[in-house]
Amino acid sequence: MMVQKEQSELSIFKVVLMHCIYIIAFPVIAFFLSKFLLSNGIFGLSAVASNVYAAGIAILVLHVALGAFIYKAYTDSSGSTKPQSKAD
Amino acid sequence: MVADEKIPIYAPFFGVMGAASAIIFSALGAAYGTAKSGTGIAAMAVMRPELIMKSIIPVVMAGIIAIYGLVVAVLIAGDLAASGTEKYTLFKGFIHLGAGLAVGFSGLAAGFAIGIVGDAGVRGQAQQPRLFVGMILILIFAEVLGLYGLIVAIYLYTSS
């Protein structure tokens, strides 16, 4: 029982940490990558336009990551509460 | 050696203040949201530790407010660095100051809202788990306030 509880704690921590890294790192990476691609790469937009599109893409990626986290929290936690209440 | 009226030496000051206020006020709001909902999570998790995964959501949403400010600050700083002191007009400086203040104060307001809603929502969720959906909706509406500020800031930024 104790080992199982510890295991689930670790798995929850892993999931939360993964999603936090997604939410923090992906928008920053998306911003600079898309800015580089839009201004220097195939599209060759002006500085202001590429900045604005890059910001939009970063915000979009951010909300997709947030939505994934909320979905995960909503589906996962409702499943994990059942065994907990059963054990009690 | 006549200094151009539209490009005074102090013009970048306004842009720098815009970039600084964008990240300062957004981070202030995000910090308040994190701390306020964090106390709620700490109080709730003593009795219901299995709900921690769901309760982290206000903290994450408060963190996103700071990313809005970061994006605008990086945009303004990039424009400052690109145009230098020779091409940076006073008009651009005012625009950047307005953009920074727009996203900064919107982020501050959204962070306050997220903190208060997160605290009450997380505590209530321990008693009634069905509150989760309502809490998420209220948090999204609080979050959108910061997004409005970001949209106005980016719109201002493009008009420079």
Short mmCIF file of C-alpha atoms in Angstrom, two decimals:
data_model
loop_
_atom_site.label_atom_id
_atom_site.label_comp_id
_atom_site.label_asym_id
_atom_site.label_seq_id
_atom_site.Cartn_x
_atom_site.Cartn_y
_atom_site.Cartn_z
CA MET A 1 0.00 0.00 0.00
CA MET A 2 2.74 2.40 1.03
CA VAL A 3 4.87 1.53 -2.00
CA GLN A 4 1.90 1.90 -4.32
CA LYS A 5 1.08 5.31 -2.90
CA GLU A 6 4.67 6.45 -3.37
CA GLN A 7 4.58 5.18 -6.93
CA SER A 8 1.47 7.16 -7.79
CA GLU A 9 2.95 10.25 -6.14
CA LEU A 10 6.02 9.92 -8.35
CA SER A 11 3.96 9.41 -11.49
CA ILE A 12 1.82 12.47 -10.70
CA PHE A 13 4.97 14.51 -10.13
CA LYS A 14 6.38 13.30 -13.44
CA VAL A 15 3.22 14.25 -15.31
CA VAL A 16 3.04 17.70 -13.70
CA LEU A 17 6.74 18.36 -14.32
CA MET A 18 6.46 17.31 -17.96
CA HIS A 19 3.50 19.58 -18.55
CA CYS A 20 5.16 22.49 -16.77
CA ILE A 21 8.22 22.09 -19.00
CA TYR A 22 5.95 21.98 -22.06
CA ILE A 23 4.11 25.12 -20.98
CA ILE A 24 7.27 27.08 -20.14
CA ALA A 25 9.67 25.90 -22.85
CA PHE A 26 7.51 25.31 -25.94
CA PRO A 27 6.22 28.89 -26.36
CA VAL A 28 9.72 30.35 -25.99
CA ILE A 29 11.14 27.85 -28.50
CA ALA A 30 8.19 28.42 -30.84
CA PHE A 31 8.63 32.19 -30.65
CA PHE A 32 12.30 32.29 -31.59
CA LEU A 33 12.10 29.41 -34.07
CA SER A 34 9.14 30.89 -35.96
CA LYS A 35 10.70 34.37 -35.84
CA PHE A 36 13.89 33.00 -37.38
CA LEU A 37 11.99 31.00 -39.98
CA LEU A 38 9.65 33.84 -40.93
CA SER A 39 12.30 36.55 -41.27
CA ASN A 40 15.28 34.63 -42.62
CA GLY A 41 13.81 31.43 -43.97
CA ILE A 42 11.38 30.66 -46.72
CA PHE A 43 8.91 33.48 -46.01
CA GLY A 44 11.26 36.47 -45.72
CA LEU A 45 8.82 38.82 -44.00
CA SER A 46 9.75 42.21 -42.56
CA ALA A 47 10.97 42.51 -38.97
CA VAL A 48 7.71 43.79 -37.47
CA ALA A 49 5.49 41.31 -39.33
CA SER A 50 7.68 38.32 -38.44
CA ASN A 51 7.76 39.43 -34.79
CA VAL A 52 3.99 39.70 -34.61
CA TYR A 53 3.37 36.34 -36.30
CA ALA A 54 5.98 34.71 -34.08
CA ALA A 55 4.23 36.14 -30.99
CA GLY A 56 0.89 34.83 -32.24
CA ILE A 57 2.34 31.37 -32.84
CA ALA A 58 3.95 31.37 -29.38
CA ILE A 59 0.65 32.28 -27.70
CA LEU A 60 -1.16 29.61 -29.74
CA VAL A 61 1.37 26.94 -28.70
CA LEU A 62 1.05 28.13 -25.09
CA HIS A 63 -2.71 27.67 -25.05
CA VAL A 64 -2.50 24.26 -26.70
CA ALA A 65 -0.08 23.16 -23.97
CA LEU A 66 -2.36 24.61 -21.27
CA GLY A 67 -5.37 22.87 -22.78
CA ALA A 68 -3.46 19.58 -22.79
CA PHE A 69 -2.62 20.04 -19.10
CA ILE A 70 -6.22 20.85 -18.12
CA TYR A 71 -7.44 17.83 -20.13
CA LYS A 72 -4.87 15.60 -18.43
CA ALA A 73 -5.78 16.92 -14.97
CA TYR A 74 -9.48 16.50 -15.66
CA THR A 75 -9.23 12.93 -16.98
CA ASP A 76 -6.44 11.60 -14.76
CA SER A 77 -7.42 12.88 -11.34
CA SER A 78 -11.01 11.71 -11.60
CA GLY A 79 -9.66 8.20 -12.22
CA SER A 80 -7.14 8.28 -9.37
CA THR A 81 -9.65 9.44 -6.76
CA LYS A 82 -11.59 6.18 -7.00
CA PRO A 83 -8.95 3.81 -5.55
CA GLN A 84 -8.14 6.37 -2.88
CA SER A 85 -11.72 6.44 -1.62
CA LYS A 86 -11.92 2.66 -1.87
CA ALA A 87 -8.84 2.23 0.32
CA ASP A 88 -10.30 4.54 2.94
CA MET B 1 24.45 69.45 -36.10
CA VAL B 2 20.76 70.17 -35.58
CA ALA B 3 19.09 67.42 -33.61
CA ASP B 4 15.98 66.10 -35.32
CA GLU B 5 12.85 67.06 -33.42
CA LYS B 6 11.26 63.70 -34.07
CA ILE B 7 14.32 61.69 -33.01
CA PRO B 8 15.49 63.19 -29.71
CA ILE B 9 18.15 61.47 -27.63
CA TYR B 10 15.61 60.62 -24.91
CA ALA B 11 13.17 58.85 -27.25
CA PRO B 12 14.37 55.31 -26.37
CA PHE B 13 13.67 56.07 -22.70
CA PHE B 14 9.94 55.63 -23.31
CA GLY B 15 10.46 52.38 -25.20
CA VAL B 16 12.70 50.99 -22.47
CA MET B 17 10.12 51.97 -19.84
CA GLY B 18 7.46 50.22 -21.93
CA ALA B 19 9.48 47.00 -22.12
CA ALA B 20 10.26 47.17 -18.39
CA SER B 21 6.69 47.89 -17.31
CA ALA B 22 5.38 45.07 -19.53
CA ILE B 23 7.38 42.43 -17.68
CA ILE B 24 7.37 44.08 -14.23
CA PHE B 25 3.59 44.42 -13.87
CA SER B 26 2.87 41.07 -15.52
CA ALA B 27 5.30 39.36 -13.17
CA LEU B 28 3.72 41.20 -10.23
CA GLY B 29 0.29 39.88 -11.17
CA ALA B 30 1.63 36.38 -11.82
CA ALA B 31 3.45 36.34 -8.48
CA TYR B 32 0.33 37.41 -6.60
CA GLY B 33 -1.75 34.77 -8.41
CA THR B 34 0.80 32.06 -7.67
CA ALA B 35 1.17 32.99 -4.01
CA LYS B 36 -2.54 33.42 -3.30
CA SER B 37 -3.60 30.19 -4.98
CA GLY B 38 -0.53 28.49 -3.50
CA THR B 39 -1.76 29.15 0.04
CA GLY B 40 -5.11 27.67 -0.97
CA ILE B 41 -3.44 24.55 -2.38
CA ALA B 42 -1.27 24.15 0.73
CA ALA B 43 -4.32 24.38 3.00
CA MET B 44 -6.40 22.03 0.83
CA ALA B 45 -3.73 19.38 0.19
CA VAL B 46 -3.41 18.57 3.89
CA MET B 47 -6.72 16.73 3.78
CA ARG B 48 -7.09 15.92 0.05
CA PRO B 49 -3.61 15.32 -1.42
CA GLU B 50 -5.06 13.41 -4.40
CA LEU B 51 -6.50 16.69 -5.74
CA ILE B 52 -3.09 18.38 -6.13
CA MET B 53 -2.93 17.67 -9.86
CA LYS B 54 -6.22 19.50 -10.43
CA SER B 55 -5.32 22.30 -8.04
CA ILE B 56 -2.09 23.21 -9.83
CA ILE B 57 -4.10 24.75 -12.69
CA PRO B 58 -4.43 28.27 -11.13
CA VAL B 59 -0.67 28.35 -10.59
CA VAL B 60 -0.02 27.42 -14.22
CA MET B 61 -2.51 30.01 -15.44
CA ALA B 62 -0.83 32.68 -13.31
CA GLY B 63 2.50 31.70 -14.86
CA ILE B 64 1.05 32.20 -18.33
CA ILE B 65 0.29 35.85 -17.47
CA ALA B 66 4.02 36.42 -17.08
CA ILE B 67 4.66 34.87 -20.51
CA TYR B 68 2.34 37.48 -22.08
CA GLY B 69 4.45 40.23 -20.55
CA LEU B 70 7.63 38.46 -21.63
CA VAL B 71 6.49 38.27 -25.26
CA VAL B 72 5.69 42.01 -25.42
CA ALA B 73 8.92 42.94 -23.62
CA VAL B 74 10.95 40.86 -26.09
CA LEU B 75 9.14 42.44 -29.04
CA ILE B 76 9.82 45.97 -27.78
CA ALA B 77 13.42 45.18 -26.88
CA GLY B 78 13.98 43.70 -30.33
CA ASP B 79 12.68 46.84 -32.01
CA LEU B 80 14.83 49.03 -29.74
CA ALA B 81 17.94 47.05 -30.60
CA ALA B 82 17.14 46.97 -34.32
CA SER B 83 16.51 50.70 -34.81
CA GLY B 84 19.23 52.07 -32.51
CA THR B 85 19.41 55.70 -31.36
CA GLU B 86 19.46 57.13 -34.91
CA LYS B 87 16.14 55.78 -36.18
CA TYR B 88 14.15 55.48 -32.96
CA THR B 89 11.47 58.18 -33.15
CA LEU B 90 9.62 59.71 -30.20
CA PHE B 91 6.35 58.38 -31.65
CA LYS B 92 7.74 54.85 -31.55
CA GLY B 93 8.76 55.40 -27.94
CA PHE B 94 5.26 56.48 -26.94
CA ILE B 95 3.72 53.54 -28.81
CA HIS B 96 6.02 51.12 -27.04
CA LEU B 97 5.29 52.69 -23.65
CA GLY B 98 1.57 52.32 -24.31
CA ALA B 99 1.97 48.71 -25.42
CA GLY B 100 4.00 47.84 -22.34
CA LEU B 101 1.56 49.52 -19.96
CA ALA B 102 -1.42 47.84 -21.68
CA VAL B 103 -0.09 44.31 -21.24
CA GLY B 104 1.44 45.09 -17.85
CA PHE B 105 -1.64 46.40 -16.09
CA SER B 106 -3.94 43.87 -17.78
CA GLY B 107 -1.62 41.14 -16.55
CA LEU B 108 -1.66 42.64 -13.05
CA ALA B 109 -5.46 42.64 -13.02
CA ALA B 110 -5.68 39.12 -14.41
CA GLY B 111 -3.13 37.86 -11.89
CA PHE B 112 -5.11 39.31 -8.99
CA ALA B 113 -8.30 37.69 -10.32
CA ILE B 114 -6.60 34.32 -10.81
CA GLY B 115 -5.14 34.44 -7.31
CA ILE B 116 -8.41 35.14 -5.55
CA VAL B 117 -10.43 32.72 -7.70
CA GLY B 118 -7.76 30.03 -7.41
CA ASP B 119 -7.63 30.30 -3.62
CA ALA B 120 -11.39 30.08 -3.13
CA GLY B 121 -11.86 27.55 -5.93
CA VAL B 122 -9.21 25.14 -4.69
CA ARG B 123 -10.52 25.26 -1.12
CA GLY B 124 -14.07 24.71 -2.32
CA GLN B 125 -13.02 21.89 -4.62
CA ALA B 126 -11.86 19.86 -1.61
CA GLN B 127 -15.45 19.88 -0.31
CA GLN B 128 -17.27 19.59 -3.63
CA PRO B 129 -15.26 18.13 -6.54
CA ARG B 130 -17.89 19.22 -9.07
CA LEU B 131 -16.71 22.79 -8.52
CA PHE B 132 -13.73 21.99 -10.78
CA VAL B 133 -15.53 22.83 -14.03
CA GLY B 134 -16.78 26.13 -12.64
CA MET B 135 -13.36 27.03 -11.31
CA ILE B 136 -11.76 26.33 -14.70
CA LEU B 137 -14.32 28.51 -16.47
CA ILE B 138 -13.84 31.42 -14.07
CA LEU B 139 -10.06 31.05 -14.37
CA ILE B 140 -10.29 31.12 -18.16
CA PHE B 141 -12.33 34.32 -18.04
CA ALA B 142 -9.74 35.85 -15.70
CA GLU B 143 -6.94 34.70 -18.00
CA VAL B 144 -8.60 36.23 -21.04
CA LEU B 145 -8.27 39.69 -19.43
CA GLY B 146 -4.52 39.36 -19.76
CA LEU B 147 -4.92 38.12 -23.34
CA TYR B 148 -6.92 41.25 -24.21
CA GLY B 149 -4.06 43.38 -22.94
CA LEU B 150 -1.64 41.34 -25.06
CA ILE B 151 -3.78 41.80 -28.17
CA VAL B 152 -3.96 45.57 -27.65
CA ALA B 153 -0.21 45.69 -27.04
CA ILE B 154 0.58 43.78 -30.23
CA TYR B 155 -1.86 45.93 -32.20
CA LEU B 156 -0.15 49.06 -30.87
CA TYR B 157 3.25 47.54 -31.66
CA THR B 158 2.30 46.96 -35.30
CA SER B 159 1.09 50.55 -35.71
CA SER B 160 4.59 51.88 -34.98
#
